mmCIF file of C-alpha atoms in Angstrom:
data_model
loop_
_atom_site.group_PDB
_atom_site.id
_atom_site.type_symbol
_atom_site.label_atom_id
_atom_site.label_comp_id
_atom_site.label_asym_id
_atom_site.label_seq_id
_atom_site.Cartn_x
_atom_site.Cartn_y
_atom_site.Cartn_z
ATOM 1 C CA UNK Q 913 18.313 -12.548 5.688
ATOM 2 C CA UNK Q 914 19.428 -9.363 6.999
ATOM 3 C CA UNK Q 915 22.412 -6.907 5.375
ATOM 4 C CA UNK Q 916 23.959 -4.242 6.092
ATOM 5 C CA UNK Q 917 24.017 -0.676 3.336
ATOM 6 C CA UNK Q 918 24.399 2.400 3.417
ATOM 7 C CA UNK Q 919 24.405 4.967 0.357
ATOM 8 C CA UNK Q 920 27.423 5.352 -1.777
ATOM 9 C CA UNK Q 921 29.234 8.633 -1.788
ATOM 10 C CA UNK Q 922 31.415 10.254 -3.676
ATOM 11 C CA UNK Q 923 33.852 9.805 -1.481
ATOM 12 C CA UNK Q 924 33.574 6.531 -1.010
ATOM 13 C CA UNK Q 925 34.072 5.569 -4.792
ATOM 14 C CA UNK Q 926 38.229 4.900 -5.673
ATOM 15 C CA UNK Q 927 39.712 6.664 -7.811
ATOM 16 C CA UNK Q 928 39.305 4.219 -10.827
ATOM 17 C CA UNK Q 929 35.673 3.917 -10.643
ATOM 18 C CA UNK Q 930 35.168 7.897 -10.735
ATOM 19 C CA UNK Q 931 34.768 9.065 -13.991
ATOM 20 C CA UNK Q 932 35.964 12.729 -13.099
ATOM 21 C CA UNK Q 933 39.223 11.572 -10.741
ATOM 22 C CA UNK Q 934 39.987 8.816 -13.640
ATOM 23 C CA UNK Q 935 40.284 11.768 -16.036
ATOM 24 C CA UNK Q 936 42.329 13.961 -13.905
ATOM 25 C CA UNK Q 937 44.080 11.027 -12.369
ATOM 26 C CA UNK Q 938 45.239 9.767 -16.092
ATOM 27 C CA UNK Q 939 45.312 13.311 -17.254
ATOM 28 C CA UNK Q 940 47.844 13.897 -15.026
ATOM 29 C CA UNK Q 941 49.620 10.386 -15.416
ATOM 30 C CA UNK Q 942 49.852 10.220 -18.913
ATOM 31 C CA UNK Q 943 50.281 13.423 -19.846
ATOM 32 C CA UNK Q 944 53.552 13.571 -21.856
ATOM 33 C CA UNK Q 945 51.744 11.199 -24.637
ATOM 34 C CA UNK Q 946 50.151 14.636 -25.396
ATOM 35 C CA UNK Q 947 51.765 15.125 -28.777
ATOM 36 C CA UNK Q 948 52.641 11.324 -29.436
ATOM 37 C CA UNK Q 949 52.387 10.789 -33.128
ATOM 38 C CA UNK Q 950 52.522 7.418 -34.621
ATOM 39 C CA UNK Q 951 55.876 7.835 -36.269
ATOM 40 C CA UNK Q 952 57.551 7.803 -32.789
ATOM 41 C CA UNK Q 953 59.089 4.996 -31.532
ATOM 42 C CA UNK Q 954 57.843 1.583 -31.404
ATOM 43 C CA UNK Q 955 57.936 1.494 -27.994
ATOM 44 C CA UNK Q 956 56.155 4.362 -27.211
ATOM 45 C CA UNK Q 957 53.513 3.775 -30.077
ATOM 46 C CA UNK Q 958 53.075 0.167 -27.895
ATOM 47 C CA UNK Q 959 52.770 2.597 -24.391
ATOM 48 C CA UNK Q 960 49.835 3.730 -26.497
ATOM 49 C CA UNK Q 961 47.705 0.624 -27.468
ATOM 50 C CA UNK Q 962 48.643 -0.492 -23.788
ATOM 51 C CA UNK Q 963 46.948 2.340 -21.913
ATOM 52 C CA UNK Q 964 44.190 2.829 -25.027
ATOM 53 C CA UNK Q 965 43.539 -0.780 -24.204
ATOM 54 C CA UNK Q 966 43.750 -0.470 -20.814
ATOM 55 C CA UNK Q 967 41.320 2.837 -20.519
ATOM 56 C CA UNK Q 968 38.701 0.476 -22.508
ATOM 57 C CA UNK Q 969 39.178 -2.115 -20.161
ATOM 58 C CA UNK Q 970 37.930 -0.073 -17.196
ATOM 59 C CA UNK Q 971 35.509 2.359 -18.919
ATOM 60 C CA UNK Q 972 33.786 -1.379 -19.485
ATOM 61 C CA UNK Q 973 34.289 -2.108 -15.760
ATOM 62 C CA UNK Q 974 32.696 0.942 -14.484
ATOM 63 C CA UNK Q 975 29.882 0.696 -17.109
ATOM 64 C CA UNK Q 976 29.147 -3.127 -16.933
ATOM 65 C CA UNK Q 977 30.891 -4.270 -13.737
ATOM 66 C CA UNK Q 978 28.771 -2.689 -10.940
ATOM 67 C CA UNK Q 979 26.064 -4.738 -11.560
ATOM 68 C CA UNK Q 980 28.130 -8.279 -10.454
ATOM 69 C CA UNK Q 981 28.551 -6.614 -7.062
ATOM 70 C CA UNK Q 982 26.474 -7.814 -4.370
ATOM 71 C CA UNK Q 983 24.143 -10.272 -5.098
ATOM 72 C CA UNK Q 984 22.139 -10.254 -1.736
ATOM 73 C CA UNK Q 985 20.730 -7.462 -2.491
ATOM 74 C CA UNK Q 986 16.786 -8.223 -3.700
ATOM 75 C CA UNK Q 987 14.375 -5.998 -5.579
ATOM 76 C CA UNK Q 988 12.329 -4.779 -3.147
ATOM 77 C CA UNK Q 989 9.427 -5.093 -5.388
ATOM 78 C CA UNK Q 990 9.278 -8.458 -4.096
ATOM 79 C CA UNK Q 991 10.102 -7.771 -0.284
ATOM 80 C CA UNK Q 992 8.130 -5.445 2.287
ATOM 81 C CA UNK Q 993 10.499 -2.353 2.223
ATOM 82 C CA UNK Q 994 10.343 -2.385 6.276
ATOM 83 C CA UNK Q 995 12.390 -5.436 5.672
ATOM 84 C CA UNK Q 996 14.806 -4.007 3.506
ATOM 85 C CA UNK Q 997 16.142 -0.423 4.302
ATOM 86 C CA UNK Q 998 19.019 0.412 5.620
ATOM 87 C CA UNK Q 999 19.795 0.501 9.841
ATOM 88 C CA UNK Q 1000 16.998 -2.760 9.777
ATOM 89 C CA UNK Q 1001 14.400 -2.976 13.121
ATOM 90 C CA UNK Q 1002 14.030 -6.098 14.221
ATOM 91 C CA UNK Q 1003 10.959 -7.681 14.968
ATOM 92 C CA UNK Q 1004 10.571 -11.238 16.415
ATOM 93 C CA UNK Q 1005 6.688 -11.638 14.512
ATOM 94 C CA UNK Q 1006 8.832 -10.812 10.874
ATOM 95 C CA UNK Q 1007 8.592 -14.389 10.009
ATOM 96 C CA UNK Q 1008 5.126 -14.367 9.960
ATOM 97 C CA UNK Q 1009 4.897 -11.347 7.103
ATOM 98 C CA UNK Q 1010 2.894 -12.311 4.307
ATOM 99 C CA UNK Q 1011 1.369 -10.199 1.625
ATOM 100 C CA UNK Q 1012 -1.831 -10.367 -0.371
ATOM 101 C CA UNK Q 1013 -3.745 -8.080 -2.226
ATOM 102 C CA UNK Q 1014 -6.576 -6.524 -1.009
ATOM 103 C CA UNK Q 1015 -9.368 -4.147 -2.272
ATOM 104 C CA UNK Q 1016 -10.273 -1.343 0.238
ATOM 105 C CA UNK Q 1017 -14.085 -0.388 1.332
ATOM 106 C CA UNK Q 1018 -15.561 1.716 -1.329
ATOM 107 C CA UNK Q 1019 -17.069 5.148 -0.051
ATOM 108 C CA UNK Q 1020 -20.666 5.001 0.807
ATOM 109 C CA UNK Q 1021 -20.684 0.906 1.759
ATOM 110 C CA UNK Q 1022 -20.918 -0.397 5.273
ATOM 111 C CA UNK Q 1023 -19.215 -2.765 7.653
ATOM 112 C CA UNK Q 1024 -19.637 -3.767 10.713
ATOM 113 C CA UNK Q 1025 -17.236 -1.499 11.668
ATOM 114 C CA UNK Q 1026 -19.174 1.369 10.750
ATOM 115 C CA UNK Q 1027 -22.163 3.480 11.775
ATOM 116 C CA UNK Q 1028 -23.600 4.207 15.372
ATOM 117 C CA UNK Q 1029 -22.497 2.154 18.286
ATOM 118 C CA UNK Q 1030 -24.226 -1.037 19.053
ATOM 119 C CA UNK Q 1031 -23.433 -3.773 21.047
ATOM 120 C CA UNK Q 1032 -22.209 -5.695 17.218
ATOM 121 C CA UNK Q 1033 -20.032 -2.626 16.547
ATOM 122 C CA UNK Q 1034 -18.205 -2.922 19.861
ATOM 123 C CA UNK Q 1035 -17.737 -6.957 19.822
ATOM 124 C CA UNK Q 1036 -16.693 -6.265 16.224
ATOM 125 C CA UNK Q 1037 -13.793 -3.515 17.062
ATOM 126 C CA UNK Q 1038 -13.129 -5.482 20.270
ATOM 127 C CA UNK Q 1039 -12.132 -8.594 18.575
ATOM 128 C CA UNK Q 1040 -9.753 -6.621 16.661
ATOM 129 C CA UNK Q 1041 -7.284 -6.852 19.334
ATOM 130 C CA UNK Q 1042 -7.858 -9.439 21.637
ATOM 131 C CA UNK Q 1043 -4.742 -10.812 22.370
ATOM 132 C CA UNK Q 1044 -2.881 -8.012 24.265
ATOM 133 C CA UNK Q 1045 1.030 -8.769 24.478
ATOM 134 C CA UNK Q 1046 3.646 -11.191 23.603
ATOM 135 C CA UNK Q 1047 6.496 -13.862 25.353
ATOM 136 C CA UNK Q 1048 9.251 -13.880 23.537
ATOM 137 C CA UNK Q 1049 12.499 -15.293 23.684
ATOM 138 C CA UNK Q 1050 15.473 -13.994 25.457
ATOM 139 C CA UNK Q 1051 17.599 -14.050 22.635
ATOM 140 C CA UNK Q 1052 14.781 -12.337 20.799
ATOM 141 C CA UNK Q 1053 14.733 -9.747 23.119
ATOM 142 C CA UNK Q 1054 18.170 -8.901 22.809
ATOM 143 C CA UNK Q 1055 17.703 -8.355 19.056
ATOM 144 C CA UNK Q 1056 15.555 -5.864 19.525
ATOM 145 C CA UNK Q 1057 16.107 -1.826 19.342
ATOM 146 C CA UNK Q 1058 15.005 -1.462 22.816
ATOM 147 C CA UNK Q 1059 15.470 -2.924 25.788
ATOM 148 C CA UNK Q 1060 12.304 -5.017 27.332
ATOM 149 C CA UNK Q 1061 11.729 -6.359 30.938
ATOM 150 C CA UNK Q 1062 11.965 -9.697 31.604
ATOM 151 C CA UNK Q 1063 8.546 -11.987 32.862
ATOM 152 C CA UNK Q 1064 8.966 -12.719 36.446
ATOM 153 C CA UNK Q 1065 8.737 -16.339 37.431
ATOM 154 C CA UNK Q 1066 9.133 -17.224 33.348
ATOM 155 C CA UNK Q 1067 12.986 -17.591 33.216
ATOM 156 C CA UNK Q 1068 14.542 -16.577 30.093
ATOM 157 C CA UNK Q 1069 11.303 -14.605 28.420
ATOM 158 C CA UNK Q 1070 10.661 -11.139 27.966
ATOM 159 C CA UNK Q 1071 7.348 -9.271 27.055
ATOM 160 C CA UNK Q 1072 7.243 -7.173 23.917
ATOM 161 C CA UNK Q 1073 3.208 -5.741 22.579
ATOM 162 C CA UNK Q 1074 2.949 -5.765 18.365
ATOM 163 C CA UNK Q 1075 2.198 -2.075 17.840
ATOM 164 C CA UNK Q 1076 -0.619 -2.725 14.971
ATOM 165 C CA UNK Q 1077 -2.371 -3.729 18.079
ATOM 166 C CA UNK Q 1078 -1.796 -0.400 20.211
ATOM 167 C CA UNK Q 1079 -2.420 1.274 16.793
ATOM 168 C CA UNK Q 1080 -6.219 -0.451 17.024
ATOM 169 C CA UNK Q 1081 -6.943 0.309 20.405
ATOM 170 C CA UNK Q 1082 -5.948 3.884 19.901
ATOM 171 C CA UNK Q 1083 -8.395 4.111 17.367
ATOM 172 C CA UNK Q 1084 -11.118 2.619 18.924
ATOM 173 C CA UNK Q 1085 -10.703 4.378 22.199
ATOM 174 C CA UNK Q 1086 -11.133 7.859 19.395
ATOM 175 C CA UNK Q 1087 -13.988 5.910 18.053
ATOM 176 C CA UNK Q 1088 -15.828 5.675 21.976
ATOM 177 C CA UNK Q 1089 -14.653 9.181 22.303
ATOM 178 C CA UNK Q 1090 -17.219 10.252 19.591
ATOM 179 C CA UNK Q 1091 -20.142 8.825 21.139
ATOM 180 C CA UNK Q 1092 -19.879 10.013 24.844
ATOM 181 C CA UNK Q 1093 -23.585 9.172 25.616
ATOM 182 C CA UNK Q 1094 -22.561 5.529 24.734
ATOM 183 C CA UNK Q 1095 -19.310 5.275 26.434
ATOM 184 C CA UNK Q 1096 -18.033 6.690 30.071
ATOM 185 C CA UNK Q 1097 -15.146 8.245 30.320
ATOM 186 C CA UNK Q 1098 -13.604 5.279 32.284
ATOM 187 C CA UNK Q 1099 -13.152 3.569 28.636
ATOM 188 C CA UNK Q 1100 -11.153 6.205 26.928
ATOM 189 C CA UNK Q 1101 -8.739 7.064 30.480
ATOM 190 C CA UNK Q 1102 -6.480 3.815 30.641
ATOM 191 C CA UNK Q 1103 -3.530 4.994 29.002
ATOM 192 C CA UNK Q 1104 -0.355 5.660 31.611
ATOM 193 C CA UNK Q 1105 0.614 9.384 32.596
ATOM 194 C CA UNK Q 1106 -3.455 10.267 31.341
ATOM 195 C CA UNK Q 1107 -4.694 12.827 33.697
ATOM 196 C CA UNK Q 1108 -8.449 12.940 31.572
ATOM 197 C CA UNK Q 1109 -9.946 10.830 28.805
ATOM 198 C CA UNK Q 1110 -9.028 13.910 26.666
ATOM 199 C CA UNK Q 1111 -4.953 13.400 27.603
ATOM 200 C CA UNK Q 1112 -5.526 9.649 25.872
ATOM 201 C CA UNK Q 1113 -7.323 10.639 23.113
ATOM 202 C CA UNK Q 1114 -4.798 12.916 21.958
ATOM 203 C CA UNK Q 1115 -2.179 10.286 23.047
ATOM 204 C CA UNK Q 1116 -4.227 8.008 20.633
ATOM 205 C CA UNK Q 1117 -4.698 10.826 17.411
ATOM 206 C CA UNK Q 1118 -1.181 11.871 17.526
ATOM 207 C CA UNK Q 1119 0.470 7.712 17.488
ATOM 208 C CA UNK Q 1120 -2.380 7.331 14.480
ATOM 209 C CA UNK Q 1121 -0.753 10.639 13.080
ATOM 210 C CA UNK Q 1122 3.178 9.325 13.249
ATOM 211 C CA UNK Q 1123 2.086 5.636 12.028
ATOM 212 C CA UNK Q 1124 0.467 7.165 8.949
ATOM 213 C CA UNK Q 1125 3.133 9.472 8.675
ATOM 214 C CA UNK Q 1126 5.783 6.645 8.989
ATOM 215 C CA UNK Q 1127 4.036 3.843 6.440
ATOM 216 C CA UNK Q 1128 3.682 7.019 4.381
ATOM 217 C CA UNK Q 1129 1.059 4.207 1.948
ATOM 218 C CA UNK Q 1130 1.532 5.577 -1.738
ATOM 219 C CA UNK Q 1131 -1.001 3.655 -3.419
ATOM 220 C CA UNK Q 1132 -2.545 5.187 -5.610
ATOM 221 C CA UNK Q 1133 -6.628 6.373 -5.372
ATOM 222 C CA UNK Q 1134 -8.290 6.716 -9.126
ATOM 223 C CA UNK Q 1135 -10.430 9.151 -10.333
ATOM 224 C CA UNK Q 1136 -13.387 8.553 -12.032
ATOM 225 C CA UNK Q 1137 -17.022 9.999 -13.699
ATOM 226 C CA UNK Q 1138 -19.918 9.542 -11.573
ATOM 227 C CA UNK Q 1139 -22.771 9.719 -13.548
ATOM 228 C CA UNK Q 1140 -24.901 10.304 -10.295
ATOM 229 C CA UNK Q 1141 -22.839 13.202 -9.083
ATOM 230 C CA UNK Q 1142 -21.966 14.818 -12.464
ATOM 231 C CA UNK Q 1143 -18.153 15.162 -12.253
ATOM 232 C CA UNK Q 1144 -14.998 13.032 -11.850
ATOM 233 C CA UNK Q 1145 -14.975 11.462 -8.156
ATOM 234 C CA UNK Q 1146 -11.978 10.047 -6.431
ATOM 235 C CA UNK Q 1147 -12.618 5.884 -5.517
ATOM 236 C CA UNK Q 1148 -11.388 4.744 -2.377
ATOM 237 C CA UNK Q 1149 -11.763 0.851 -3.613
ATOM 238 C CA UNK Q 1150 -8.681 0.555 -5.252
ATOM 239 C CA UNK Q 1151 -6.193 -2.667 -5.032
ATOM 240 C CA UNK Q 1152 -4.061 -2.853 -2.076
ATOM 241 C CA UNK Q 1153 -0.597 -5.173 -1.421
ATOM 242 C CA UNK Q 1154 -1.167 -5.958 2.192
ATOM 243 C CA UNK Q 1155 0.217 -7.924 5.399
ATOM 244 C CA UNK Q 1156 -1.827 -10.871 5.667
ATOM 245 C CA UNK Q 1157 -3.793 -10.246 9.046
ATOM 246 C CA UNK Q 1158 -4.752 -14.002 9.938
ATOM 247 C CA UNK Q 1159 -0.703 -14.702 9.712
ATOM 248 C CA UNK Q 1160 0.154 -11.751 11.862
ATOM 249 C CA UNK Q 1161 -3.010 -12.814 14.297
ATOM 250 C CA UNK Q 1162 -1.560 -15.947 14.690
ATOM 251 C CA UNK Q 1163 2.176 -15.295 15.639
ATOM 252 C CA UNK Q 1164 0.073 -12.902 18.273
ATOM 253 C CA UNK Q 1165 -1.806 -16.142 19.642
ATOM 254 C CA UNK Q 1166 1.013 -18.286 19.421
ATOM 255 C CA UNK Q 1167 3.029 -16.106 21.835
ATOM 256 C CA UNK Q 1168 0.246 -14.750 23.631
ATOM 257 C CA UNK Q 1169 1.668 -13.729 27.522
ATOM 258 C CA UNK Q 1170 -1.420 -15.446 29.694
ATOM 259 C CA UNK Q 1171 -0.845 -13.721 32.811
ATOM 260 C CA UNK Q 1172 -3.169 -11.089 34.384
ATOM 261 C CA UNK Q 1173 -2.367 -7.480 32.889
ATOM 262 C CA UNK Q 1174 -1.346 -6.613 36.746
ATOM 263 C CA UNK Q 1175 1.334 -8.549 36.404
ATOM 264 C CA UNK Q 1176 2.720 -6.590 33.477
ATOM 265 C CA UNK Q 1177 2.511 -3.822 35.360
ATOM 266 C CA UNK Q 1178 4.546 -4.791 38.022
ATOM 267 C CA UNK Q 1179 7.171 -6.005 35.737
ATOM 268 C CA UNK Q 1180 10.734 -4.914 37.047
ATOM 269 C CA UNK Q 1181 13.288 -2.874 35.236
ATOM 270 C CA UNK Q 1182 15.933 -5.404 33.637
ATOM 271 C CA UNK Q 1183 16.892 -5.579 30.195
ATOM 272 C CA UNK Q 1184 18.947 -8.001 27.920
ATOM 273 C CA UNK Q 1185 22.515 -6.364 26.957
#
């Protein structure tokens, strides 16, 4: 489901759902029932319960009635906020976004991710991102933000990569970059436009740098007594909501593009209006 909002201004509110123009407005209006008194005429003391009656009648609207408007709207405690803000990208792998809950590494524990390079290390960070880019559709490609070139000899598909994937090999190719007696140059200089592995490692720090700065992640990392260290120590193994990786892995297979990476390369410059 996708909907359109935008915040609600002052200006956008009419005049009888804004409390100050509703005062002027009726101030302004109504003004010669000032110095009514009830001994005045019965038709003027019925002018009065009709406009009493009728400011009750919206004070209730404005109090009670905004929350009948739309109904589309979800709490997006429930929903992945990428999926409901305002000016909404589209991404083709969106129907495979699941969530789970996950507890993070705690500090001082190793995977097989960590430590010194060895040839486990590498086949572990390697299968991280196997897949490379996507088919899609071309009426998925003209959903999205940008425009993407079309497959030659595949008529009506379009290549598109899932960034989560760029976002790995950037940080693997910093991860080589740390251990230069392990890895030659050659494996952190394949990013286009990089004149030295030092031009794609900066590439790769500063798309880490926007990403983290974009999901902006504001769960929360406690603070507790460490009986060992003496004082109150922060814990990095706290309880995550995330995207289900084996669902997002999957879309990724399922539209895997099969054709050698030159191919990509040589892709020409159309795009879907």
């Amino acid at each position: 489901m996708i909907w359109t909002y935008r915040t609600l201004t002052n200006s956008d509110l009419p005049a009888s759902e804004s409390s100050d123009d509703f005062v002027h407005e009726k101030g302004l209006q109504y003004g010669h029932l000032q110095g009514l008194r009830y001994h005045d005429s019965p038709l003027r003391l019925t002018s009065l319960i009709v406009l009493c009656c009728s400011i009750a009648l919206n004070v209730y609207l404005i109090l009670f009635g905004r929350g009948t408007g739309n109904t589309n709207i979800t709490p997006l405690d429930r929903y992945d906020p990428m999926w409901d803000t305002p000016d909404l990208v589209y991404s083709p792998a969106q129907s495979a976004v699941k969530y789970e809950t996950r507890v993070f590494t705690a500090l001082g524990v190793q995977t097989k991710y960590h430590g010194p390079p060895t040839d486990e290390t590498d086949e572990a960070w390697d299968a991280l991102y196997p897949i490379g880019v996507a088919r899609i559709t071309a009426e998925e490609a003209s959903q999205l933000s940008n425009w993407t070139s079309p497959i030659p000899g595949d008529e009506g598909h379009y290549v598109v990569g899932l960034d989560v994937f760029h976002q790995l090999h950037c940080l693997n190719t910093v991860r080589k970059a740390l251990w230069p007696q392990r890895y030659s140059r050659h494996d952190t200089l394949s990013a286009p436009g990089a004149h030295t592995h030092v031009d794609h490692v900066d590439h790769c720090l500063n798309i880490l740098r926007e990403h983290i700065v974009c999901t902006a992640n504001t769960t929360p990392n406690v603070f507790q007594w460490s009986e060992d260290k003496k004082m109150i120590f922060p814990h990095f193994d706290s309880v995550h909501v995330c995207r289900n990786w084996e669902s997002i892995t999957e879309w990724a297979a399922n539209h895997k593009f099969t054709k050698p990476h030159r191919d990509i390369s040589k892709l020409p410059g159309h795009h879907v209006e």
